[in-house]
XYZ file of C-alpha atoms in Angstrom:
379
model
C -64.554 -34.569 20.000
C -62.516 -37.733 20.276
C -59.293 -38.025 18.388
C -60.676 -40.688 16.117
C -63.580 -38.458 15.112
C -61.516 -35.411 14.307
C -61.660 -34.410 10.686
C -58.475 -35.345 8.893
C -56.543 -32.503 7.343
C -54.145 -32.686 4.475
C -50.961 -30.727 4.899
C -49.325 -30.426 1.507
C -45.855 -28.937 0.916
C -46.301 -25.974 -1.447
C -45.151 -26.789 -4.952
C -42.670 -24.180 -6.177
C -42.683 -23.020 -9.740
C -39.576 -23.591 -11.785
C -38.742 -19.880 -11.489
C -39.152 -19.941 -7.699
C -37.073 -23.078 -7.409
C -34.322 -21.562 -9.563
C -34.397 -18.445 -7.399
C -34.125 -20.509 -4.229
C -31.269 -22.555 -5.635
C -29.532 -19.350 -6.647
C -29.908 -17.952 -3.142
C -28.320 -21.053 -1.649
C -25.513 -21.001 -4.179
C -24.888 -17.298 -3.530
C -24.823 -17.902 0.213
C -22.369 -20.774 -0.154
C -20.112 -18.739 -2.475
C -20.144 -15.772 -0.127
C -19.345 -18.007 2.813
C -16.377 -19.529 0.984
C -15.040 -16.151 -0.112
C -15.455 -14.734 3.380
C -13.526 -17.651 4.860
C -10.745 -17.226 2.280
C -10.398 -13.493 2.926
C -10.490 -13.931 6.669
C -7.759 -16.569 6.625
C -5.688 -14.536 4.187
C -6.006 -11.440 6.382
C -4.816 -13.452 9.367
C -1.767 -14.686 7.452
C -0.927 -11.158 6.303
C -1.117 -9.812 9.849
C 1.056 -12.492 11.416
C 4.357 -11.034 12.528
C 7.131 -11.633 10.032
C 10.742 -12.014 10.980
C 12.262 -8.478 11.017
C 14.921 -7.605 8.486
C 18.158 -5.819 9.444
C 18.554 -2.094 8.905
C 21.916 -1.014 7.489
C 23.679 2.299 7.972
C 24.643 2.585 4.317
C 23.956 4.899 1.387
C 22.699 3.341 -1.871
C 22.565 5.161 -5.193
C 19.760 3.444 -7.091
C 19.775 3.718 -10.914
C 16.343 2.787 -12.253
C 15.789 0.927 -15.516
C 14.715 4.124 -17.231
C 12.360 2.101 -19.437
C 8.994 3.083 -18.006
C 6.149 0.593 -17.919
C 6.214 -2.408 -17.421
C 9.615 -1.995 -15.731
C 8.549 0.941 -13.583
C 6.641 -1.248 -11.054
C 9.901 -3.140 -10.476
C 11.726 0.136 -9.940
C 9.051 1.241 -7.505
C 9.241 -2.046 -5.567
C 13.009 -1.908 -5.206
C 13.184 1.779 -4.376
C 10.476 1.603 -1.734
C 12.000 -1.499 -0.173
C 15.479 0.014 -0.079
C 14.166 3.157 1.605
C 12.980 1.078 4.515
C 16.171 -0.967 4.849
C 19.112 1.492 4.527
C 19.973 4.871 5.960
C 19.932 6.758 2.664
C 18.780 6.174 -0.895
C 19.595 8.496 -3.781
C 17.506 7.941 -6.898
C 18.544 8.528 -10.498
C 18.110 7.046 -14.002
C 20.255 6.294 -17.040
C 19.471 9.668 -18.657
C 21.265 11.500 -15.837
C 25.036 11.973 -15.373
C 25.197 8.948 -13.091
C 28.974 9.002 -12.556
C 28.931 12.688 -11.560
C 26.084 12.011 -9.113
C 27.990 9.069 -7.643
C 31.245 10.987 -7.269
C 29.457 13.901 -5.608
C 27.489 11.735 -3.165
C 30.030 8.945 -2.555
C 27.452 6.188 -1.841
C 28.414 2.859 -0.393
C 26.832 1.131 -3.395
C 25.565 1.949 -6.857
C 22.759 -0.477 -7.728
C 21.523 -0.584 -11.330
C 18.313 -2.304 -12.435
C 18.404 -3.832 -15.946
C 21.327 -1.623 -17.026
C 20.676 -1.873 -20.773
C 20.435 1.943 -21.254
C 23.171 3.241 -18.952
C 26.383 4.400 -20.659
C 29.042 1.945 -19.515
C 31.669 4.663 -19.185
C 29.695 5.939 -16.208
C 29.972 2.559 -14.492
C 33.689 2.379 -15.309
C 34.285 5.829 -13.751
C 32.354 4.869 -10.607
C 34.421 1.704 -10.161
C 37.648 3.568 -10.753
C 36.630 5.848 -7.851
C 36.416 2.797 -5.612
C 32.621 2.741 -5.263
C 31.100 -0.774 -5.483
C 28.624 -1.407 -8.298
C 25.936 -4.023 -8.762
C 23.490 -4.860 -11.548
C 20.211 -6.754 -11.151
C 19.322 -8.233 -14.523
C 15.642 -8.279 -15.417
C 15.196 -10.496 -18.470
C 17.598 -13.433 -18.365
C 17.996 -15.608 -20.355
C 16.119 -13.917 -23.180
C 18.593 -11.096 -23.909
C 21.908 -12.668 -22.972
C 23.471 -11.557 -26.265
C 23.272 -8.028 -24.864
C 23.824 -8.667 -21.154
C 27.047 -10.547 -21.874
C 28.478 -7.323 -23.276
C 27.657 -5.350 -20.085
C 28.103 -7.545 -17.027
C 31.917 -7.264 -17.054
C 31.596 -3.583 -16.154
C 30.058 -4.323 -12.720
C 31.514 -5.656 -9.507
C 28.474 -7.785 -8.611
C 25.979 -9.440 -10.983
C 22.569 -10.591 -9.771
C 20.413 -12.573 -12.211
C 16.874 -13.859 -11.860
C 17.768 -16.941 -13.946
C 19.635 -19.871 -12.430
C 20.960 -21.086 -15.784
C 22.761 -17.725 -16.375
C 24.884 -17.871 -13.259
C 27.471 -20.245 -14.693
C 27.401 -18.424 -18.046
C 28.536 -15.182 -16.464
C 31.070 -16.905 -14.223
C 32.665 -18.715 -17.156
C 32.916 -15.413 -18.987
C 35.162 -14.072 -16.208
C 32.790 -12.354 -13.771
C 33.928 -13.078 -10.218
C 30.804 -12.206 -8.216
C 27.673 -13.679 -9.840
C 24.604 -14.581 -7.788
C 21.140 -16.064 -8.362
C 18.497 -13.615 -7.131
C 14.978 -13.906 -8.596
C 12.481 -11.093 -8.281
C 9.717 -11.329 -5.700
C 6.299 -10.011 -4.652
C 5.993 -6.347 -3.723
C 3.260 -6.546 -1.119
C 2.250 -2.913 -1.597
C 1.137 -3.973 -5.102
C 0.090 -7.574 -4.623
C -1.918 -8.602 -1.609
C -5.223 -10.260 -0.658
C -7.996 -7.697 -0.381
C -10.186 -7.823 2.727
C -13.536 -7.059 1.108
C -15.398 -8.989 -1.578
C -13.856 -8.428 -4.974
C -15.857 -6.420 -7.511
C -14.676 -8.951 -10.135
C -15.907 -12.538 -10.257
C -14.062 -14.785 -12.669
C -13.373 -18.478 -12.841
C -10.135 -18.232 -14.831
C -7.750 -15.406 -15.787
C -4.591 -15.104 -17.777
C -2.556 -11.878 -17.902
C 0.422 -11.676 -20.224
C 1.652 -10.936 -23.746
C 0.758 -13.358 -26.511
C 4.228 -14.685 -27.191
C 4.051 -17.320 -29.944
C 4.541 -20.252 -27.571
C 1.484 -19.082 -25.640
C -0.602 -18.771 -28.803
C 0.352 -22.268 -29.882
C -0.344 -23.670 -26.426
C -3.739 -22.073 -25.876
C -5.177 -22.221 -29.375
C -6.276 -25.891 -29.348
C -8.020 -25.518 -25.956
C -9.276 -21.934 -26.128
C -12.918 -22.909 -26.589
C -12.866 -25.135 -23.512
C -11.111 -22.519 -21.342
C -13.490 -19.806 -22.515
C -16.518 -21.987 -21.742
C -15.966 -20.857 -18.185
C -16.130 -17.270 -16.907
C -12.664 -16.580 -18.302
C -10.811 -13.403 -19.353
C -7.386 -13.064 -21.048
C -5.520 -9.780 -21.023
C -2.370 -8.591 -22.821
C -0.825 -7.347 -26.012
C -0.607 -9.262 -29.324
C -3.650 -11.503 -28.669
C -4.849 -10.655 -32.171
C -2.313 -13.319 -33.180
C -4.679 -15.946 -31.840
C -6.716 -17.486 -34.678
C -10.307 -16.350 -34.415
C -9.667 -14.176 -31.347
C -12.520 -11.841 -32.377
C -15.013 -14.606 -31.587
C -14.259 -14.278 -27.888
C -15.276 -10.647 -27.700
C -14.710 -9.099 -24.301
C -13.221 -12.314 -22.972
C -9.931 -11.138 -24.505
C -8.876 -7.657 -23.411
C -6.432 -7.129 -26.262
C -3.664 -4.559 -26.422
C -3.818 -3.071 -22.889
C -1.110 -3.103 -20.247
C -2.595 -3.440 -16.773
C -1.288 -1.526 -13.804
C -0.282 -3.469 -10.657
C -3.494 -2.318 -8.954
C -5.650 -3.513 -11.838
C -3.711 -6.803 -11.972
C -4.131 -7.347 -8.213
C -7.883 -6.718 -8.549
C -8.054 -9.426 -11.237
C -6.030 -11.888 -9.172
C -8.254 -11.321 -6.153
C -11.428 -11.709 -8.195
C -10.359 -14.915 -9.926
C -10.566 -18.504 -8.716
C -7.709 -19.795 -10.881
C -4.957 -17.687 -12.438
C -2.932 -19.329 -15.196
C 0.779 -18.663 -15.536
C 2.586 -19.729 -18.718
C 6.232 -18.749 -19.176
C 7.591 -17.408 -22.438
C 9.871 -19.482 -24.647
C 13.637 -19.033 -24.882
C 13.574 -20.148 -28.526
C 11.441 -17.344 -29.970
C 13.920 -15.451 -32.129
C 11.250 -12.881 -33.072
C 11.630 -11.268 -29.607
C 14.694 -12.820 -28.006
C 18.413 -12.142 -28.266
C 19.640 -15.502 -26.977
C 21.679 -17.103 -29.730
C 23.075 -19.672 -27.257
C 19.472 -20.815 -26.635
C 20.042 -20.900 -22.874
C 16.932 -22.587 -21.432
C 15.237 -21.001 -18.433
C 14.867 -22.958 -15.189
C 13.589 -20.235 -12.891
C 10.038 -18.966 -12.269
C 9.032 -15.559 -13.609
C 8.113 -12.613 -11.327
C 4.392 -13.295 -11.862
C 4.794 -16.563 -9.972
C 5.365 -14.654 -6.747
C 2.876 -11.873 -7.484
C -0.025 -14.264 -8.146
C 0.663 -16.259 -4.973
C 0.890 -12.998 -2.952
C -2.722 -12.282 -3.891
C -4.039 -15.492 -2.279
C -5.436 -17.122 -5.405
C -4.751 -20.518 -6.876
C -1.998 -20.440 -9.415
C -1.761 -22.984 -12.220
C 1.707 -22.672 -13.755
C 3.763 -24.606 -16.250
C 6.455 -26.395 -14.274
C 10.031 -25.064 -14.418
C 12.995 -26.998 -13.183
C 13.700 -24.707 -10.235
C 10.091 -24.061 -9.194
C 10.205 -26.477 -6.247
C 12.895 -24.321 -4.572
C 10.205 -21.668 -4.069
C 6.856 -23.496 -3.810
C 5.871 -27.100 -3.234
C 3.780 -28.263 -6.207
C 0.399 -29.606 -5.225
C 0.661 -27.985 -1.805
C 1.509 -24.284 -2.300
C 1.077 -24.037 -6.065
C -0.343 -26.216 -8.821
C 1.354 -27.133 -12.068
C 0.599 -28.576 -15.526
C 2.747 -29.958 -18.293
C 0.292 -30.122 -21.212
C -2.853 -28.365 -22.467
C -4.998 -31.343 -21.451
C -3.572 -31.372 -17.925
C -4.306 -27.668 -17.649
C -7.910 -28.282 -18.653
C -8.287 -31.215 -16.275
C -6.983 -29.197 -13.309
C -9.122 -26.176 -14.159
C -12.204 -28.431 -14.119
C -11.101 -30.087 -10.897
C -10.339 -27.012 -8.875
C -13.475 -25.157 -9.997
C -15.467 -27.918 -8.324
C -13.190 -28.499 -5.295
C -13.312 -25.221 -3.463
C -11.627 -26.400 -0.251
C -8.569 -27.769 -2.079
C -8.309 -24.632 -4.222
C -8.547 -22.361 -1.230
C -6.022 -24.239 0.889
C -3.342 -24.250 -1.825
C -3.867 -20.558 -2.383
C -3.490 -19.792 1.325
C -0.395 -21.916 1.727
C 1.113 -20.171 -1.309
C 0.386 -16.779 0.267
C 2.017 -17.819 3.545
C 5.166 -19.095 1.782
C 5.388 -15.930 -0.280
C 5.229 -13.597 2.733
C 7.813 -15.605 4.591
C 10.364 -16.065 1.835
C 9.569 -14.254 -1.398
C 9.224 -10.526 -0.756
C 11.553 -7.802 -2.003
C 12.682 -7.255 1.547
C 14.024 -10.825 1.635
C 15.668 -10.502 -1.722
C 17.353 -7.167 -1.068
C 18.533 -8.309 2.350
C 20.165 -11.304 0.590
C 21.789 -8.967 -1.905
C 23.161 -6.610 0.715
C 24.417 -9.502 2.809
C 26.485 -10.687 -0.175
C 27.868 -7.271 -0.955
C 28.455 -6.226 2.675
C 29.251 -9.452 4.497
């Protein structure tokens, strides 16, 4: 049969039902999301495994006095103790409930390091100093409780504060050795996981509902919650109409570092909003010293390789480059705008998160901070 006499055939593309088309679109979307997450985790794993500059090991003995306060201070104690044990020849552990001065005089450490120091009897510190043993305190909550810290810092040889604006305060009060030393990321607690996260959220916020946070979020809560969003922390029943959000607000539960890291890893955007220095309902800061320094969560979120949206503090750029290694906002509307933007710009979101991870591992670990401390004390 000639070509021109062949019977014409109609080849029609099958018409998919709406359900089949939706299923197909979902498969493509799931494939794309899995590909993006796989790329992020692969890159993050490479950054984690890159060799970091080694830290010096010192032949010294440190007596570490924990905060004695339990959770949420205990993860800080764990981070410092574990880091010290890998950096010095001997670490002796104790807490404010023990006879610290007797322990120090029996063991004769090269340094007594106290975290927080609000519960330790000051006569113990005085006796240790009189015996010629150097003492140091690492303050945990500046500037929010400076009414109390001002009464204690004079009993120590070296003062380390996580708040830049408190350095001059303590120096002017007569303390000779005062140093700015923020907390950091403990990479045993906060790190990018290598397998797909069991959690899948667009936005997360973890933190107590201080009044400034309630006032900030309340006008935009509906828009934030329109995404796959979860808030966690105590006091969120202060939020007007919080019951309407159901399981989107996990109210009244402290999260362990492991649970927190799981949330960070399973969230596209983690919001950080610092507490206010003017909230007299929880603060003891009658001088109203304003904070300039980032909180510990700043480093912990970035260590988990997720995009952090934080309110800008004056000293933030010392640690991360805004728009490159971290993202900032200065108003509720700007927060909403950037949430919308980064939820639809995966590549930009991912690259900022990875650069933040890399900066954290190079500069903002407890190993780096404690090495800086020991270098000051033992030059």
